[in-house]
């Protein structure tokens, strides 16, 4: 055994052989040092040049605290939004109000409002609304944390733009919550508002009919007793209709076993009984002998007029009560952290790009150096050139 070799029991490799192999590797690397140094250096220069051409991108974040509400209120809001919020919560169902508001933020309605507000078609150089929505979705991340907070992250070019766009999401969310009825109080307000508009239209219609009838048939005088009966009947009918409308609004939020619902049902039954007694007592008297058919038509119109007047007054009171109840509710959307103009860019990470490209080029250069050395040694061996030509022939696609 040579003096510079130390045998290792149970191993066929000696330290002398390992040292020789290491020296051989170093010789190969030193032999191709221009390639190993030059290729990573060239790639690094190219990576620096490319990274400098990439535009700076900034990220703005806004955090909001959504209000907590009942399941019925959330379901009712989705019914108003229709397909707008089905993109995010339609299939999976609503777990809480956070999911509901995330669904609104991701809706087509909000996206279209932002596209119009910030002229995103021009910014992204797109013609299709769908493509613009996809670009907007690509730069936006909307998520809910375990603490119940909703976070909206926008990453794009322009420090001022990303902050305004992130805050724009919350502005549109607040606008929709003011337009749509989310809470039970706001839903009742909208319900009575619609009923009030219907009663107002009917009242105006009857007033026009009565005016036209009096212009063509003349004014019919009614005695005080008949007028009192007419007003009482109209008032009872209006109270019955108002109570039916009230019960209709309550069915959306309470069950039939609810004490208030049961009390309102009993009141409706009592009003119907009074109205039936009044109308039954009037069947014995026939004014046809004293008043002609034209007069009866006018009296019917006057009764309808009184009915819609009283119904309008009752609905107006219920509408005002619902509006006051809605006004007592706290602010729906609470902005904890509004988006600010970012001071630092989020992308591109130029140092990381250059570092990764240089390292990969270094590995590639070392691998190519060993490949060239293997080829050179193979060509120096007897028959090596023929074997190399055979390999190249197999590598061709013909």
PDB file of C-alpha atoms in Angstrom, residues 143-150:
ATOM      1  CA  UNK A 143     -60.826  36.941   2.498  1.00  0.00           C
ATOM      2  CA  UNK A 144     -62.170  36.585   6.015  1.00  0.00           C
ATOM      3  CA  UNK A 145     -59.961  36.034   9.014  1.00  0.00           C
ATOM      4  CA  UNK A 146     -60.604  33.846  12.018  1.00  0.00           C
ATOM      5  CA  UNK A 147     -61.393  37.011  13.965  1.00  0.00           C
ATOM      6  CA  UNK A 148     -64.350  37.745  11.685  1.00  0.00           C
ATOM      7  CA  UNK A 149     -62.656  40.659   9.935  1.00  0.00           C
ATOM      8  CA  UNK A 150     -62.924  41.034   6.166  1.00  0.00           C
TER       9      UNK A 150
END
